[in-house]
């Protein structure tokens, strides 16, 4: 299985991935799935991962990426007057404003 | 300015296997640059039988030397040799009822410098019954034209439903220098194409538009180069699946992951292929 971004989440990720693969291949692909059987394990995995996403500032990146109108957002960023500030501006896309 | 690249392909594997291989495509011998893959959200809608997944990949990459010449390293957060890491957000929707999977991957960082959106659709060809009916009609007509009717109702077309159509596209868009220009334009009373040198730094040597074009071209080149590797990676996973099912896929992944951890490039596949990000211009 693929590795997690957070090594401490590898174990719970593997348990979730295994559950998902079983559900996906045995139920979903056969059109017999009525619910997502792995939600419980996903919650555990999510709890572990979300800490790391927050620490690395990725949660903010994700929030921004999910707003479809990124370009519009960019319009509202503060004015950029020099290369130095431009660099900061790019960083503000990555880190929290 | 937007650069666009697209291609169409057929995989000789059934649609369900292809969708599974998509989820299991990392690690594979062609993806040693993919450090991690995490599922960050997943939703199953029992009504429509659609499965929506959002995943986050971390990829190691080497910035093309051409980009390093254009944009200062400090701005890109890259090391002196151009090594960098990038987060890729991937969204996919599987629609098993209609035999369709749509995927979209985009870079999360540096979208101002270059945003790369890669889309793939995997489509199950015509439902079997419809296809058979069409085939039959076609054959009947052909047979009539040629003066014989050799096909009985038992004549079976091989591979029907055993293939999957793939449509891929990459859209590249650089916004570098744009925000500055937009802000300045009204004050300058013009398009702002001619920026005062003391304020623009390296941008003025190029002009925003040509800088964007250059970056998009470099991105396009790289996207073209990485396509075959991405395709081969999927095929490796699909072959494993055909030969030994899910067990073989997982065993293969375990080995690939070990190889990546040990920095090994021992797989024979590397002899003839370059890492997708290992480009000089």
XYZ file of C-alpha atoms in Angstrom:
378
model
C 0.000 0.000 0.000
C 1.114 3.560 -0.504
C 2.720 5.363 2.408
C 1.012 8.110 4.384
C 2.394 11.620 4.507
C 2.443 11.078 8.264
C 4.384 7.946 9.271
C 2.419 7.760 12.527
C -0.762 7.293 10.473
C 0.551 4.426 8.365
C -1.004 1.745 10.509
C -4.502 3.170 10.624
C -4.249 4.120 6.943
C -3.387 0.549 6.036
C -6.369 -0.759 7.969
C -8.637 1.705 6.225
C -7.143 1.040 2.771
C -7.618 -2.713 3.197
C -11.217 -2.215 4.256
C -11.836 0.094 1.315
C -10.306 -2.274 -1.246
C -12.440 -5.134 0.010
C -15.588 -3.022 -0.047
C -14.751 -1.495 -3.410
C -13.971 -4.737 -5.197
C -16.564 -6.950 -3.552
C -19.475 -4.580 -3.249
C -19.077 -1.275 -5.048
C -17.841 -2.632 -8.366
C -20.587 -5.245 -8.346
C -23.217 -2.618 -7.785
C -24.341 -4.117 -4.481
C -23.063 -1.482 -2.063
C -25.761 0.094 0.066
C -23.506 1.952 2.504
C -19.827 2.786 2.863
C -18.709 -0.007 5.200
C -15.415 1.618 6.098
C -16.592 4.934 7.520
C -15.549 4.044 11.072
C -11.987 3.287 10.046
C -11.899 6.364 7.854
C -12.791 8.570 10.838
C -9.834 7.128 12.784
C -7.499 7.666 9.838
C -8.830 11.181 9.338
C -8.304 12.065 13.003
C -4.677 10.993 12.775
C -4.040 12.718 9.464
C -5.809 15.995 10.204
C -3.335 16.808 12.969
C -0.461 16.568 10.535
C -2.269 18.501 7.822
C -2.821 21.313 10.287
C 0.794 21.266 11.501
C 2.105 21.521 7.971
C -0.383 24.185 6.970
C -1.839 21.888 4.320
C -5.376 22.242 5.663
C -5.364 25.875 4.575
C -4.000 25.001 1.171
C -6.813 22.513 0.781
C -9.446 25.003 1.812
C -8.253 27.433 -0.797
C -7.947 24.801 -3.483
C -11.493 23.703 -2.891
C -12.829 27.137 -3.524
C -13.103 26.823 -7.220
C -12.565 30.459 -7.980
C -8.937 30.648 -7.134
C -8.326 33.313 -9.705
C -10.959 35.542 -8.179
C -9.370 35.065 -4.796
C -6.055 36.155 -6.163
C -7.616 39.433 -7.230
C -8.346 40.289 -3.634
C -4.853 39.736 -2.350
C -3.036 42.812 -1.232
C -1.155 44.797 -3.861
C 2.302 43.677 -4.773
C 4.884 46.358 -5.297
C 8.161 44.571 -5.629
C 9.597 41.174 -6.195
C 10.085 40.720 -2.467
C 6.448 41.314 -1.769
C 5.514 39.172 -4.719
C 7.334 36.283 -3.094
C 5.386 36.888 0.105
C 2.255 36.962 -1.898
C 2.938 33.516 -3.277
C 3.640 32.309 0.223
C 0.309 33.606 1.351
C -1.282 31.211 -1.104
C 0.481 28.412 0.679
C 0.275 29.548 4.253
C -2.521 31.159 6.134
C -3.064 34.761 5.412
C -2.592 32.313 -21.968
C -3.308 28.663 -21.548
C -1.499 25.656 -22.918
C -3.503 22.547 -23.503
C -2.535 19.013 -24.329
C -4.839 16.060 -24.823
C -4.749 12.449 -25.918
C -7.045 9.475 -26.319
C -6.119 5.907 -25.602
C -7.612 2.484 -25.027
C -6.617 0.168 -22.211
C -7.230 -3.511 -22.886
C -8.685 -4.091 -19.444
C -12.272 -3.970 -18.263
C -13.549 -0.764 -16.723
C -13.871 -2.002 -13.105
C -10.243 -3.185 -13.096
C -9.081 0.143 -14.492
C -10.832 2.103 -11.740
C -9.287 -0.136 -9.104
C -5.858 0.248 -10.685
C -6.303 4.017 -10.610
C -6.697 3.926 -6.830
C -3.764 1.507 -6.545
C -1.419 3.110 -9.047
C 1.096 4.324 -6.461
C 3.604 3.003 -5.760
C 4.628 1.410 -9.033
C 8.077 1.015 -10.595
C 7.540 4.206 -12.591
C 6.484 6.332 -9.637
C 9.526 6.447 -7.387
C 9.023 10.212 -7.134
C 5.700 9.766 -5.317
C 6.462 9.959 -1.613
C 3.002 9.499 -0.125
C -0.680 9.140 -0.935
C -3.480 9.891 1.509
C -7.232 9.808 1.171
C -8.558 12.991 2.681
C -12.231 12.529 1.921
C -14.500 9.900 0.473
C -18.218 9.938 -0.136
C -20.485 7.213 -1.410
C -23.919 8.155 -2.644
C -26.127 5.032 -2.579
C -28.768 6.765 -4.705
C -26.557 7.413 -7.704
C -23.931 4.777 -6.822
C -21.268 7.417 -7.344
C -18.091 7.360 -5.299
C -16.231 10.629 -4.803
C -12.679 10.529 -3.503
C -10.204 13.279 -2.722
C -6.597 12.275 -2.269
C -3.398 14.132 -1.515
C -0.126 13.029 -3.066
C 3.307 14.293 -2.165
C 5.722 14.153 -5.070
C 9.404 14.772 -5.141
C 10.523 16.631 -8.166
C 13.389 18.390 -9.707
C 12.583 21.739 -11.183
C 13.614 22.007 -14.795
C 16.800 23.996 -15.124
C 14.956 26.212 -17.591
C 12.563 27.276 -14.841
C 15.447 27.880 -12.470
C 16.931 30.220 -15.011
C 13.657 32.107 -15.309
C 12.568 32.357 -11.719
C 14.833 32.747 -8.675
C 15.104 29.640 -6.510
C 14.205 31.569 -3.402
C 10.861 32.326 -4.975
C 10.194 28.676 -5.691
C 11.348 27.280 -2.357
C 13.728 24.943 -4.107
C 17.175 23.866 -3.035
C 20.272 24.907 -4.959
C 20.050 21.798 -7.124
C 16.394 22.436 -7.842
C 15.046 19.659 -5.614
C 11.607 20.392 -4.359
C 8.453 18.668 -3.189
C 4.961 19.369 -4.284
C 1.510 18.496 -3.067
C -0.949 17.280 -5.662
C -4.678 17.238 -4.991
C -6.590 14.543 -6.849
C -10.343 14.301 -7.101
C -12.132 11.385 -8.681
C -15.727 10.365 -9.240
C -16.547 6.786 -10.118
C -19.959 6.189 -11.627
C -20.276 2.426 -11.787
C -23.801 2.546 -13.123
C -22.807 4.501 -16.200
C -19.322 3.027 -16.499
C -17.403 6.217 -16.120
C -14.628 7.571 -13.916
C -13.571 11.211 -14.063
C -10.405 12.366 -12.394
C -8.693 15.694 -11.915
C -5.296 16.413 -10.375
C -3.826 19.824 -9.672
C -0.828 21.258 -7.904
C -1.584 22.937 -4.588
C 1.419 25.212 -4.372
C 2.975 27.727 -6.733
C -0.248 27.931 -8.683
C 0.649 31.558 -9.386
C 3.840 30.498 -11.118
C 2.266 27.573 -12.936
C -0.992 25.785 -12.360
C -1.172 22.344 -13.907
C -4.535 20.588 -14.107
C -4.496 17.051 -15.346
C -7.793 15.387 -16.207
C -8.511 11.808 -17.133
C -11.753 10.103 -17.975
C -12.043 6.351 -18.075
C -15.060 5.217 -19.998
C -16.605 1.801 -20.439
C -17.397 1.433 -24.123
C -21.010 0.884 -25.189
C -23.018 -1.464 -23.005
C -22.552 -4.982 -24.292
C -26.084 -5.548 -25.487
C -26.156 -2.334 -27.484
C -22.757 -2.995 -28.915
C -23.685 -6.540 -29.879
C -26.789 -5.265 -31.578
C -24.754 -2.700 -33.484
C -22.084 -5.191 -34.409
C -24.666 -7.679 -35.552
C -26.396 -5.141 -37.701
C -23.080 -4.048 -39.178
C -21.996 -7.588 -39.891
C -25.301 -8.491 -41.429
C -25.079 -5.556 -43.768
C -21.480 -6.314 -44.658
C -22.301 -9.949 -45.200
C -25.156 -9.012 -47.446
C -22.951 -6.645 -49.383
C -20.416 -9.372 -49.907
C -23.050 -11.849 -50.889
C -22.787 -14.247 -47.983
C -24.178 -14.503 -44.501
C -21.516 -16.342 -42.576
C -22.187 -15.070 -39.080
C -24.597 -17.053 -36.993
C -26.009 -15.741 -33.756
C -23.237 -17.583 -31.881
C -20.511 -15.515 -33.452
C -19.006 -13.711 -30.530
C -16.922 -10.627 -30.771
C -13.814 -11.047 -28.705
C -12.923 -8.483 -26.077
C -16.264 -6.735 -26.057
C -16.418 -4.900 -22.765
C -12.839 -5.898 -22.008
C -11.426 -2.526 -22.872
C -11.665 0.958 -21.435
C -11.378 4.250 -23.263
C -9.127 6.862 -21.722
C -9.259 10.580 -22.443
C -6.418 12.581 -20.922
C -5.760 16.276 -20.928
C -3.357 18.662 -19.268
C -4.091 22.362 -18.910
C -1.236 24.677 -17.996
C -1.659 28.252 -16.932
C 0.914 30.658 -15.588
C -0.225 33.748 -13.695
C 3.234 34.949 -12.859
C 3.472 38.722 -12.594
C -0.250 39.118 -13.242
C -1.410 40.398 -9.883
C 1.106 43.170 -9.946
C 0.116 44.201 -13.424
C -3.590 44.160 -12.682
C -3.068 46.359 -9.674
C -0.894 48.829 -11.501
C -2.731 49.003 -14.744
C -5.416 51.565 -13.824
C -2.868 53.946 -12.286
C -0.619 53.688 -15.274
C -3.575 54.327 -17.489
C -2.595 51.507 -19.787
C -2.314 47.799 -20.058
C 0.666 47.904 -17.756
C 2.777 45.861 -20.109
C 5.687 48.257 -19.769
C 6.574 48.144 -16.126
C 9.103 50.477 -14.510
C 12.373 48.522 -14.271
C 13.154 49.460 -10.681
C 9.923 47.917 -9.477
C 9.692 44.801 -11.541
C 12.998 43.104 -10.881
C 13.530 40.199 -13.210
C 10.076 40.437 -14.733
C 10.979 43.354 -16.920
C 13.738 41.484 -18.674
C 11.107 39.227 -20.089
C 7.830 40.990 -19.998
C 5.100 39.245 -18.106
C 3.484 37.643 -21.121
C 6.612 36.058 -22.507
C 7.639 34.860 -19.064
C 4.266 33.176 -18.667
C 4.522 31.664 -22.120
C 7.981 30.309 -21.385
C 6.902 28.746 -18.113
C 3.832 27.215 -19.721
C 5.950 25.755 -22.514
C 8.349 24.197 -20.028
C 5.396 22.756 -18.126
C 3.876 21.434 -21.327
C 7.107 19.719 -22.277
C 7.310 18.117 -18.898
C 3.674 17.020 -18.974
C 4.210 15.408 -22.388
C 7.257 13.623 -21.122
C 5.591 12.262 -18.002
C 2.515 10.932 -19.819
C 4.138 7.688 -21.055
C 5.433 6.931 -17.565
C 2.028 7.479 -16.012
C 0.541 5.155 -18.609
C 3.187 2.479 -18.033
C 2.638 2.709 -14.296
C -1.069 1.988 -14.709
C -0.275 -0.908 -17.016
C 2.098 -2.507 -14.522
C -0.641 -2.400 -11.888
C -3.216 -3.794 -14.338
C -0.901 -6.624 -15.413
C -0.335 -7.590 -11.811
C -4.071 -7.598 -11.305
C -4.651 -9.796 -14.335
C -1.987 -12.255 -13.271
C -2.611 -12.557 -9.568
C -5.562 -10.411 -8.592
C -5.556 -7.958 -5.739
C -3.023 -10.033 -3.793
C -0.458 -9.647 -6.562
C -1.109 -5.900 -6.781
C -0.591 -5.446 -3.052
C 2.526 -7.604 -3.073
C 3.917 -5.592 -5.974
C 3.173 -2.354 -4.147
C 4.961 -3.623 -1.063
C 8.080 -4.353 -3.114
C 7.934 -1.019 -4.939
C 7.573 0.803 -1.653
C 10.603 -0.968 -0.234
C 12.579 -0.082 -3.327
C 11.595 3.561 -2.948
C 12.501 3.585 0.745
C 15.925 2.198 -0.040
C 16.358 4.656 -2.853
C 16.781 1.738 -5.183
C 16.461 2.172 -8.892
C 17.027 -1.528 -9.394
C 13.927 -2.252 -11.391
C 14.663 -3.061 -14.984
C 11.995 -0.602 -16.058
C 14.352 2.243 -15.349
C 16.756 1.255 -18.020
C 14.567 2.674 -20.701
C 12.685 5.347 -18.927
C 13.481 8.600 -17.295
C 11.886 9.728 -14.150
C 9.081 12.059 -15.211
C 10.575 14.952 -13.352
C 14.155 14.344 -14.188
C 14.391 16.770 -17.001
C 16.818 19.269 -18.090
C 15.503 21.423 -20.866
